[in-house]
mmCIF file of C-alpha atoms in Angstrom:
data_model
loop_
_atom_site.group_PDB
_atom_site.id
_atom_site.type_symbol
_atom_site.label_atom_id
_atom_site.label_comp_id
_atom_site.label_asym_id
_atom_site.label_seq_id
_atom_site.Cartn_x
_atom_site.Cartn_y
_atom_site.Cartn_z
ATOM 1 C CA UNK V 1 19.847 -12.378 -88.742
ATOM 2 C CA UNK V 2 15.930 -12.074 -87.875
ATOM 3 C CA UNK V 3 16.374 -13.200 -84.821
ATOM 4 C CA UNK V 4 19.242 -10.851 -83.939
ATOM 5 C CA UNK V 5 17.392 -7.872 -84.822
ATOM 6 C CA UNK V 6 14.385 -9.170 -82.874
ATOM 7 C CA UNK V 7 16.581 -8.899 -79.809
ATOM 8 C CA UNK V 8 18.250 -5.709 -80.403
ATOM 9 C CA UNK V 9 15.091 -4.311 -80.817
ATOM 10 C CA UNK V 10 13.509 -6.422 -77.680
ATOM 11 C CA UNK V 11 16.638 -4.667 -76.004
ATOM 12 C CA UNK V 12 16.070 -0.777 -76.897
ATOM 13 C CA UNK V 13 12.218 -0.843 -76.381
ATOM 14 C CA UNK V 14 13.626 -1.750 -72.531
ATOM 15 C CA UNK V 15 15.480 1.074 -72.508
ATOM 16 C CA UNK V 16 13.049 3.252 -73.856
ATOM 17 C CA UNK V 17 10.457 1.961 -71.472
ATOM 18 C CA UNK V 18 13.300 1.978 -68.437
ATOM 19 C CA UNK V 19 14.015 5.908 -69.350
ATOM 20 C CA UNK V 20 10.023 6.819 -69.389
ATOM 21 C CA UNK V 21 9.893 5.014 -66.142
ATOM 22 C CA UNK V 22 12.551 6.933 -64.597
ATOM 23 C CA UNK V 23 11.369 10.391 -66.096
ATOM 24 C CA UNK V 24 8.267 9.848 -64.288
ATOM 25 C CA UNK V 25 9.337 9.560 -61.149
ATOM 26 C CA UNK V 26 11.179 12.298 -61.453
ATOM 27 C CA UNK V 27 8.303 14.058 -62.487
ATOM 28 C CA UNK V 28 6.275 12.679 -59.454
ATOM 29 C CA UNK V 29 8.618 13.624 -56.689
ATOM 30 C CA UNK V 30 9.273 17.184 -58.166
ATOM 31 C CA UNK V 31 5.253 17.561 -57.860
ATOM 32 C CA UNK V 32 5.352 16.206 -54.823
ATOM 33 C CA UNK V 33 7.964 18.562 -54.128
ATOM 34 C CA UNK V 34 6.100 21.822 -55.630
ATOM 35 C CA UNK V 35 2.972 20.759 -53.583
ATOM 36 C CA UNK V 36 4.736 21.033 -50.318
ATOM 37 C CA UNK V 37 6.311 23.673 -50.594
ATOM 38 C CA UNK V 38 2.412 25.269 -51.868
ATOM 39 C CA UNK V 39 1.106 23.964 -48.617
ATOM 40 C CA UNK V 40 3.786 25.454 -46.756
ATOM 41 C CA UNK V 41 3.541 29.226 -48.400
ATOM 42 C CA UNK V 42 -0.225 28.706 -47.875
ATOM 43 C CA UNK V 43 0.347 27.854 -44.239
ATOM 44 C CA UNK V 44 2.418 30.594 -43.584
ATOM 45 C CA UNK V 45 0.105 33.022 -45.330
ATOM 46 C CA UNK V 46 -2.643 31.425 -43.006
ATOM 47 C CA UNK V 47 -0.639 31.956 -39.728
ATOM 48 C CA UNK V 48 0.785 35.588 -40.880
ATOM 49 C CA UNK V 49 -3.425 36.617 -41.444
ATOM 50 C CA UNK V 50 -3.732 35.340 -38.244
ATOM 51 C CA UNK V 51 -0.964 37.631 -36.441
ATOM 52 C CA UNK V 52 1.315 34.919 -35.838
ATOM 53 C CA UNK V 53 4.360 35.476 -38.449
ATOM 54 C CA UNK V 54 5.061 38.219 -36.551
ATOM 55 C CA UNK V 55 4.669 37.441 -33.005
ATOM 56 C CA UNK V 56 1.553 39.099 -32.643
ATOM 57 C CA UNK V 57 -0.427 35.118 -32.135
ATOM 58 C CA UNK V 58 -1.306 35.813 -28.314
ATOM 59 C CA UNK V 59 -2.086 40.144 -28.315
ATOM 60 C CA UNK V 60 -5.703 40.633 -27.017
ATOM 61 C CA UNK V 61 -8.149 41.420 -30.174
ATOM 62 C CA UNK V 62 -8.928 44.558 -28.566
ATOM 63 C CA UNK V 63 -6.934 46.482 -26.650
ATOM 64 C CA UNK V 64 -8.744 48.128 -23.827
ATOM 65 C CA UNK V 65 -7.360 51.026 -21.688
ATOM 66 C CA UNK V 66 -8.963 52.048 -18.361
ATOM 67 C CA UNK V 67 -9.757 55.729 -17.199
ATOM 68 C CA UNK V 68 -10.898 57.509 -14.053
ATOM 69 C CA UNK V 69 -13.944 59.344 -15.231
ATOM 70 C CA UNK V 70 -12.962 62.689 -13.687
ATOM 71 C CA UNK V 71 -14.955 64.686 -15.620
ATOM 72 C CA UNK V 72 -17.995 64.305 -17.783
ATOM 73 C CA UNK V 73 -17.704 60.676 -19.599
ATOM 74 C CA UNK V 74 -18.494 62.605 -22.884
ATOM 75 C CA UNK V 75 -16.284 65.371 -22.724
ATOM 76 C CA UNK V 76 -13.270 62.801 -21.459
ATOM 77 C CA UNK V 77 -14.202 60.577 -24.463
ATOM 78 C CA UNK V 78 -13.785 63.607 -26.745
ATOM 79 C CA UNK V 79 -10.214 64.056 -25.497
ATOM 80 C CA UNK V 80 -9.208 60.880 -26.063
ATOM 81 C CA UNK V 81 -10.628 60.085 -29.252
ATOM 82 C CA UNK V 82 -7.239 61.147 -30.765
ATOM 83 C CA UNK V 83 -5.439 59.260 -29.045
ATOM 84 C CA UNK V 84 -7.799 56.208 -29.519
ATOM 85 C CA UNK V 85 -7.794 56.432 -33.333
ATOM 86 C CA UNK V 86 -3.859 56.834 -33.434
ATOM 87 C CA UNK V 87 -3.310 53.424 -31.111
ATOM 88 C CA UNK V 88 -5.670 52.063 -33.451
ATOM 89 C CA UNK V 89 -3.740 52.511 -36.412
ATOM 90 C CA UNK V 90 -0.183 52.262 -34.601
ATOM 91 C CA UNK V 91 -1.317 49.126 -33.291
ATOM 92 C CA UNK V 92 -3.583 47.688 -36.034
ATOM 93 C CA UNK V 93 -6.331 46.657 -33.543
ATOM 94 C CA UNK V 94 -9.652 47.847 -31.887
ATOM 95 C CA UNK V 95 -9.100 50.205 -29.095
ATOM 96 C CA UNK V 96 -11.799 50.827 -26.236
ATOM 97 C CA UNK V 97 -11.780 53.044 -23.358
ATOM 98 C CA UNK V 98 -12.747 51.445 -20.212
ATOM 99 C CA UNK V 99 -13.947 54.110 -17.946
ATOM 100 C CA UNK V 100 -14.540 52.947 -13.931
ATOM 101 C CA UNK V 101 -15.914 55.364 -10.973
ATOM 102 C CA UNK V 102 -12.605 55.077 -8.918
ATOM 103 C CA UNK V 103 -8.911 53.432 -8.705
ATOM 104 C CA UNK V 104 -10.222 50.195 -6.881
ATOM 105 C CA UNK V 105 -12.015 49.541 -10.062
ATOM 106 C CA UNK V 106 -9.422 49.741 -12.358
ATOM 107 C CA UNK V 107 -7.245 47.722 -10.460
ATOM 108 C CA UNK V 108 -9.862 44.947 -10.228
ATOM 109 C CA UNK V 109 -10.646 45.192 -13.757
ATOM 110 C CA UNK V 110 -6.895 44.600 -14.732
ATOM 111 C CA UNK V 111 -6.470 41.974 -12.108
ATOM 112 C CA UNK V 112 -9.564 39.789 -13.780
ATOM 113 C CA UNK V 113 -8.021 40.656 -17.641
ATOM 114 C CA UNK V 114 -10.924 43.300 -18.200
ATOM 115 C CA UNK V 115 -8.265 46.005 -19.059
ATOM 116 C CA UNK V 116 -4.918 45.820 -20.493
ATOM 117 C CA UNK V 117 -3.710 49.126 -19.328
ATOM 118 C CA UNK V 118 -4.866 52.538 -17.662
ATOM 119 C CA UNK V 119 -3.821 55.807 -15.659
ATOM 120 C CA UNK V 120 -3.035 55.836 -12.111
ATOM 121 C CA UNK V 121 -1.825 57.990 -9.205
ATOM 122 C CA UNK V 122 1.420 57.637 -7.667
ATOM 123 C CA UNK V 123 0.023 55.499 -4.683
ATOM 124 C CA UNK V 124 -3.218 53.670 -6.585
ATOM 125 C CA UNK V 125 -0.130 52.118 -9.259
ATOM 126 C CA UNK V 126 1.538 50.559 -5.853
ATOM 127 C CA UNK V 127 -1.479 48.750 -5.128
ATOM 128 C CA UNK V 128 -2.339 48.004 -9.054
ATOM 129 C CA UNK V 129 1.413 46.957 -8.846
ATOM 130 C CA UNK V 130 0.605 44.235 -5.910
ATOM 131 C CA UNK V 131 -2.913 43.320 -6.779
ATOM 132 C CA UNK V 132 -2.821 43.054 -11.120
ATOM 133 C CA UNK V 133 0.859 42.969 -11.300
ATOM 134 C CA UNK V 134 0.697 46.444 -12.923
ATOM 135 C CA UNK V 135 4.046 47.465 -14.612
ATOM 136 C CA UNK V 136 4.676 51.347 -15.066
ATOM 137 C CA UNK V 137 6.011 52.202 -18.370
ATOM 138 C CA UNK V 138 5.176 55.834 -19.371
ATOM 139 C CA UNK V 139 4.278 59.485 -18.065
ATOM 140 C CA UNK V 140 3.251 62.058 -20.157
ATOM 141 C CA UNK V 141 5.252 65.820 -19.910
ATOM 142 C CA UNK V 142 2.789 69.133 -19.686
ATOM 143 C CA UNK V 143 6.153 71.564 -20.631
ATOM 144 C CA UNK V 144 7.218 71.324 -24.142
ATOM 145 C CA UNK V 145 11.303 70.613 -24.737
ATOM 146 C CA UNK V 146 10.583 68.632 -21.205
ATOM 147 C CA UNK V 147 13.173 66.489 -20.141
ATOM 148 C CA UNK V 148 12.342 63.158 -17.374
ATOM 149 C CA UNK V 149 13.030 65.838 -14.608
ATOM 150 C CA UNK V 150 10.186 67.758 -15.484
ATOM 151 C CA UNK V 151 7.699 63.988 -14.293
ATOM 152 C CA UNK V 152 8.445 65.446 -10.734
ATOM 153 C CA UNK V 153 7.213 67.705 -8.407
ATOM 154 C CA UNK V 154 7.325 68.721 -4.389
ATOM 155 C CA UNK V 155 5.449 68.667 -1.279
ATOM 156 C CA UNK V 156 6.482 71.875 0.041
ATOM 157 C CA UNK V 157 6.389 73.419 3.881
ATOM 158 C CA UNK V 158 5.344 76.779 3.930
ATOM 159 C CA UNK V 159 4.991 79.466 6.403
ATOM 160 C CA UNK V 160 5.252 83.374 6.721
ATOM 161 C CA UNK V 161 8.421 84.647 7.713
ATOM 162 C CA UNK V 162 7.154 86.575 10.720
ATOM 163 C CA UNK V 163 6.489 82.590 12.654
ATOM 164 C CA UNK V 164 10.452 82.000 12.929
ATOM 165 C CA UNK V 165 9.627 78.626 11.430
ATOM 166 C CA UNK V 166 12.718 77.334 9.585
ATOM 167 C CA UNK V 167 12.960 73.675 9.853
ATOM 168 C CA UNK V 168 10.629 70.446 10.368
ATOM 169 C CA UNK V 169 11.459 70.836 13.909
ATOM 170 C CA UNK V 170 9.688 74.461 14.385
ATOM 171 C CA UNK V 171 6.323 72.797 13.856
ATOM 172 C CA UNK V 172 6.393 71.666 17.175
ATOM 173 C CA UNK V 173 3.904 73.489 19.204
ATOM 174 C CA UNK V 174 2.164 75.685 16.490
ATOM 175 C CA UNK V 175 -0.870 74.586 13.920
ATOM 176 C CA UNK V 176 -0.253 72.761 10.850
ATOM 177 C CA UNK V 177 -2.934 72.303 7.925
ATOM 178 C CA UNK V 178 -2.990 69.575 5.754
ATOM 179 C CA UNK V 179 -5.052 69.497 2.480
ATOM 180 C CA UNK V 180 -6.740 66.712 2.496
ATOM 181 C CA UNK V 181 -6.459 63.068 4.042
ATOM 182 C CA UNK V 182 -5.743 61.466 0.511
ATOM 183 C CA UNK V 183 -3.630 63.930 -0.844
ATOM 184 C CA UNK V 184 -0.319 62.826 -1.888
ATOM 185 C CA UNK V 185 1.397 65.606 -2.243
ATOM 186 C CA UNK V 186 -0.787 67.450 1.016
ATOM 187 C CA UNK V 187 -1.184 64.746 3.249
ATOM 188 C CA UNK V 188 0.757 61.748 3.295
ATOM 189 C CA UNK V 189 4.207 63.700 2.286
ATOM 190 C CA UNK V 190 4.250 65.727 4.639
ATOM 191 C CA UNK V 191 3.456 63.393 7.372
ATOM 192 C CA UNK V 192 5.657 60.906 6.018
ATOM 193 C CA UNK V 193 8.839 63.957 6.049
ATOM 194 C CA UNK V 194 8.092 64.341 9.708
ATOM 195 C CA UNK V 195 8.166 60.731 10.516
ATOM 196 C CA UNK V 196 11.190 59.626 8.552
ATOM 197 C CA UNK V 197 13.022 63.044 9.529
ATOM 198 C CA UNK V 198 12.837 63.614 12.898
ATOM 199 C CA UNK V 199 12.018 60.436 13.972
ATOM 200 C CA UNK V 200 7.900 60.801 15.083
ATOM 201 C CA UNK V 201 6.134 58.182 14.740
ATOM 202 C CA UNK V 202 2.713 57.047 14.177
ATOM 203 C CA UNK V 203 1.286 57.300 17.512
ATOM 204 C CA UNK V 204 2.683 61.125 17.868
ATOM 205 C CA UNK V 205 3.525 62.836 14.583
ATOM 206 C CA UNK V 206 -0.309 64.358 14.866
ATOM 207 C CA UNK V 207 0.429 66.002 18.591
ATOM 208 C CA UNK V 208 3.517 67.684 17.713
ATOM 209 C CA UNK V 209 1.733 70.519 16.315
ATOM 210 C CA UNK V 210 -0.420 72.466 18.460
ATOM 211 C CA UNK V 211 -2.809 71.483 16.358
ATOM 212 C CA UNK V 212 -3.430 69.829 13.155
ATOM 213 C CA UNK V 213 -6.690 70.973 10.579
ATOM 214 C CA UNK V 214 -7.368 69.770 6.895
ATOM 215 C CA UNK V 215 -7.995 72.896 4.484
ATOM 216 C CA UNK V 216 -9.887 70.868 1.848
ATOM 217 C CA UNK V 217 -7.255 71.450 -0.573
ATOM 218 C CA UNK V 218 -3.786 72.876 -1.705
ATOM 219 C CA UNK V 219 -4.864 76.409 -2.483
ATOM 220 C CA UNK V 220 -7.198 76.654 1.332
ATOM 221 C CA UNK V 221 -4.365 75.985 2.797
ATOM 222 C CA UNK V 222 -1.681 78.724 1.132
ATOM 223 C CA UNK V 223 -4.884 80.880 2.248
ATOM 224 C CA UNK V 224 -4.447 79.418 5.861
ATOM 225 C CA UNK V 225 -1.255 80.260 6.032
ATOM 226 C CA UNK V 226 -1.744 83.646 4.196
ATOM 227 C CA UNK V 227 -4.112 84.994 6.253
ATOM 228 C CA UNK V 228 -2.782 84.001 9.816
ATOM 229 C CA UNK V 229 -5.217 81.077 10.318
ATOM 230 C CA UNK V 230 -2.502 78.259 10.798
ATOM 231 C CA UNK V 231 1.337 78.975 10.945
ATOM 232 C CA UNK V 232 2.640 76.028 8.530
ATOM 233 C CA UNK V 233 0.702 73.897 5.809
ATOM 234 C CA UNK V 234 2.132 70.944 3.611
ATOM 235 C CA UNK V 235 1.308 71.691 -0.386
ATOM 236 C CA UNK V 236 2.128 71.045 -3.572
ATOM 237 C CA UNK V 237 4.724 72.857 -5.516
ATOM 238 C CA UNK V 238 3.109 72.548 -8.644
ATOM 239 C CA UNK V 239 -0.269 73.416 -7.137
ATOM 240 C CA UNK V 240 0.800 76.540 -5.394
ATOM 241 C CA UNK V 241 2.753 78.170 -8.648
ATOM 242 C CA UNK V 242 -0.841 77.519 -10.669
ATOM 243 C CA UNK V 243 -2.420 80.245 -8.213
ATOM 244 C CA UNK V 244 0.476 82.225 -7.196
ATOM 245 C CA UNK V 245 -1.144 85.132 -10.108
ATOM 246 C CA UNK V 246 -4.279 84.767 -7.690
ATOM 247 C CA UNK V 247 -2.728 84.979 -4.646
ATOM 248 C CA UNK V 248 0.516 87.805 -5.068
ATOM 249 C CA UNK V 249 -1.591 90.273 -4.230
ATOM 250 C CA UNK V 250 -2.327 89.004 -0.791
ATOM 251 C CA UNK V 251 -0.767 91.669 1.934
ATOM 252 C CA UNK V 252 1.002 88.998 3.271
ATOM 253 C CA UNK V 253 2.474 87.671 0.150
ATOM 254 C CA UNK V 254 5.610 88.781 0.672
ATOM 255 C CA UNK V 255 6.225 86.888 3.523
ATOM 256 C CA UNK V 256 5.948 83.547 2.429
ATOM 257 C CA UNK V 257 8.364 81.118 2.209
ATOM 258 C CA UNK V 258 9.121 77.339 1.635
ATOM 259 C CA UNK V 259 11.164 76.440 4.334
ATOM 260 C CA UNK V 260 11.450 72.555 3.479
ATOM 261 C CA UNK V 261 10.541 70.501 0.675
ATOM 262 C CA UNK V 262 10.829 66.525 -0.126
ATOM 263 C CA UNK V 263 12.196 63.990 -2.167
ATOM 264 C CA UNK V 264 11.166 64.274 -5.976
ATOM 265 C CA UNK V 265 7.401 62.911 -6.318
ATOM 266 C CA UNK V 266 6.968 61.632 -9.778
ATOM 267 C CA UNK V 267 3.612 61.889 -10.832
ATOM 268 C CA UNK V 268 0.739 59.553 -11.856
ATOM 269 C CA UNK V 269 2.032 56.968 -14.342
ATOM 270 C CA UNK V 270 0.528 54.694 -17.550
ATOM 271 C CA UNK V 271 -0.020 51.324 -16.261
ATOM 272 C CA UNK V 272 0.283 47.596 -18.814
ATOM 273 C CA UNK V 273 -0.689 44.535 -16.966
ATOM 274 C CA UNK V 274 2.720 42.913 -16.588
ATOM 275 C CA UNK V 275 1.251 39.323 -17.841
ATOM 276 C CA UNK V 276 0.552 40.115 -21.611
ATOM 277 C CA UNK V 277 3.077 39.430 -24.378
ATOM 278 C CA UNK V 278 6.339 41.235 -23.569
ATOM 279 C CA UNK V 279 6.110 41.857 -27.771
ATOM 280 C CA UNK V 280 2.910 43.696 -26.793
ATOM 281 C CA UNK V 281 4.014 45.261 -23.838
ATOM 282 C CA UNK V 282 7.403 46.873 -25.530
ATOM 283 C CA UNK V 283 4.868 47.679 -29.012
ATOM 284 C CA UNK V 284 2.417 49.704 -26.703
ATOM 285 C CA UNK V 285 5.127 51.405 -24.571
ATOM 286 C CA UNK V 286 7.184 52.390 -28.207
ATOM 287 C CA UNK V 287 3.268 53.683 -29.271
ATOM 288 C CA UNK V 288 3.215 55.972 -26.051
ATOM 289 C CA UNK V 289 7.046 57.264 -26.933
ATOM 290 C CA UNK V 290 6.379 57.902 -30.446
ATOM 291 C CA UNK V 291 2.797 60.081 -30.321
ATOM 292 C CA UNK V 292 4.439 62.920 -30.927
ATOM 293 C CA UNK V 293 5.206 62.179 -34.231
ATOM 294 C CA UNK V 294 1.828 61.713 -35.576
ATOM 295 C CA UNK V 295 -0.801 64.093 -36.335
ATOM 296 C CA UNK V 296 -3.775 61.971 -34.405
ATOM 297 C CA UNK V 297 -1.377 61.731 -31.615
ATOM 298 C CA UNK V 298 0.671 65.394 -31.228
ATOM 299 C CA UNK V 299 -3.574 66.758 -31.430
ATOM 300 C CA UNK V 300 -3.967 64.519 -28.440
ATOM 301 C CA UNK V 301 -0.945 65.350 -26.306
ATOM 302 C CA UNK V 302 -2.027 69.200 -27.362
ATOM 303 C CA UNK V 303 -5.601 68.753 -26.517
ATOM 304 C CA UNK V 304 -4.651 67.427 -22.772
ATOM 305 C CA UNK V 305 -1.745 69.713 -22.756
ATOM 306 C CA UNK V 306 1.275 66.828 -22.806
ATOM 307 C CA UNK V 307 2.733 69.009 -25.354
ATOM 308 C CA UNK V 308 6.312 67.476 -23.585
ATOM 309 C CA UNK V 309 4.731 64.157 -24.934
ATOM 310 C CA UNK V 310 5.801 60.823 -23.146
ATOM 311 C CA UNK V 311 8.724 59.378 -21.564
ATOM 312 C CA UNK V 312 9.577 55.733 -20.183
ATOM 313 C CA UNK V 313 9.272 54.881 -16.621
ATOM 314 C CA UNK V 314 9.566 51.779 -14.602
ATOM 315 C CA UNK V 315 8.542 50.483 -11.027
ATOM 316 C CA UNK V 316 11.854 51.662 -9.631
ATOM 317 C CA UNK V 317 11.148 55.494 -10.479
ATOM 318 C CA UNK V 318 8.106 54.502 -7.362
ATOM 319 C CA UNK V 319 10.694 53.545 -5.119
ATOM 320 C CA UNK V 320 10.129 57.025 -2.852
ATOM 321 C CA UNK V 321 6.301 56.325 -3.020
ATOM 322 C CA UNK V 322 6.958 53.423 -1.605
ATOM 323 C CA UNK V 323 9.293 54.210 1.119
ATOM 324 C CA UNK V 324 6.632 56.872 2.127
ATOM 325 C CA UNK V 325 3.413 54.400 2.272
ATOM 326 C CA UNK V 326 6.398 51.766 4.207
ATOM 327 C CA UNK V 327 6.537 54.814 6.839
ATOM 328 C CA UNK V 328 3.137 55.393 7.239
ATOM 329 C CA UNK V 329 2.335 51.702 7.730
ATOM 330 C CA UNK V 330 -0.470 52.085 4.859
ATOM 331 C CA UNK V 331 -1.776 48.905 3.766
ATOM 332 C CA UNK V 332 -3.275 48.491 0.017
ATOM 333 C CA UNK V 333 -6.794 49.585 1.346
ATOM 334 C CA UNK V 334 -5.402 52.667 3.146
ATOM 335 C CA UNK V 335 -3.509 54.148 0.279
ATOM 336 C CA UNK V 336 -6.968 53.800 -2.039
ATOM 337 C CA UNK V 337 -8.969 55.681 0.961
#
């Protein structure tokens, strides 16, 4: 009998000691478990403080925009600080303002990764396009209740009816005025109308007036034309309605008249460099679309008198810039001179 107890009890403290065994292995590989899965909620905590949860892991630290000083650096600064504090907290990042003395700056400065994204004119984004692979992808809208119709404007061909001019063709043999060499809108449109139109070309479109004279700007030459120094000028629609309250009183107001006008000309665009992070790209772009919403950014657009606020562009709405640098035979350097 003692020795049959002996072994039933020999038996159960196995069991017991089996059990405990098995409990704490269970126990082990549930803390192994639980300490995993810690490591893992601490990693991803780790990545999303470092921007990378949400897709932000290669955005610049700082995004830096590029402008053409064309007025006092202070007073341009001033203007923008609204918009720089609303990017700031839209994008939650540093913003700077890069400002350069002209176009070819810019352009270099986004081609080397200085600057993620800047204004430019119609013809300086072509070459920023080709040089810094520059990607349009907003324009702001001065008229309130604006639609993407209102990111165009003319170059207009004016006269006084009294000259008989009424097509492209008239020009020949009586003076033209230009505003100035560089001028879009004054200059190159104009030229490039009676190239592509007529069918001048390069070597002649400049004898087919009587004679050809640059004003200095839109509003010398509405004067030239006004006052019976040349009989035609190329201008710019919006420039010419900005002084027509200057100008109606002229005796010879009357008389004018557009006789031809171009293609739409949309005007200068925003500019991202195409290579950054498309989630970036598509966050600044929605940043630009949505200022109007936000006190910090409707003060800006009011302040530089967008009060239409922004709308999105791409390279394609360039197409008739293009086609008119194409006719002049402009190279890159040519259309930044």
């Amino acid at each position: 009998m003692t020795k049959w107890i002996f072994s039933l009890m020999t038996a159960l403290t196995l069991v017991v000691v089996t059990a405990c065994g098995e409990n704490n292995a269970d126990n082990s590989a549930e803390e192994a478990a639980a300490e995993a899965s810690a490591n893992e909620n601490s990693s991803e905590a780790s990545n999303e403080d470092n921007g990378e949860a949400d897709g932000r892991e290669d955005w610049p630290d700082t995004f830096i925009f590029g402008l053409l000083p064309t007025e006092d650096q202070a007073e341009l600064a001033k203007r923008f600080d609204p918009m720089v504090e609303y990017l700031e907290e839209y994008l939650e990042m540093d913003v700077e303002i890069y400002n350069a003395t002209n176009y070819t700056a810019l352009i270099e400065a986004m081609a080397n990764g200085h600057l993620h994204a800047s204004t430019f004119g119609p013809f300086s984004y072509l070459v920023a396009n080709q040089r810094a692979n520059g990607e349009a992808f907003a324009i702001p809208v001065n008229d309130e209740g604006g639609t993407l119709d209102d990111i165009f404007y003319y170059a207009q061909m004016i006269t006084l009816e009294e000259h008989g001019i009424d097509s492209l063709k008239d020009i020949e043999g009586n003076s033209l005025a230009y505003a100035d060499p560089a001028s879009t809108s004054g200059h190159l449109f104009p030229k490039a109308m009676l190239i592509n139109e007529i069918g001048l070309t390069l070597d002649n479109v400049d004898e087919f007036p009587s004679d050809v004279v640059f004003s200095g700007s839109h509003e010398a030459s509405l004067y030239s034309v006004l006052n019976g120094d040349v009989h035609t000028a190329g201008v710019c629609s919006t420039c010419i309605e900005r002084v027509f309250d200057r100008v109606e009183d002229h005796e010879n107001f009357d008389q004018l008249k557009v006789f031809h006008e171009s293609e739409p000309i949309p005007g200068g665009p925003y500019v991202i460099q195409g290579d950054l992070p498309d989630s970036f790209k598509e966050t600044v772009t929605q940043a630009f679309l949505e200022m109007d919403q936000d006190e910090k950014g409707a003060e800006f657009l009011e302040v530089n008198g967008y009060l239409g606020g922004y709308f999105e562009i791409d390279h394609d709405t360039y197409n008739v810039v293009q086609e008119t640098a194409d006719a002049l035979g402009m190279s890159p350097e040519e259309l930044l001179e």
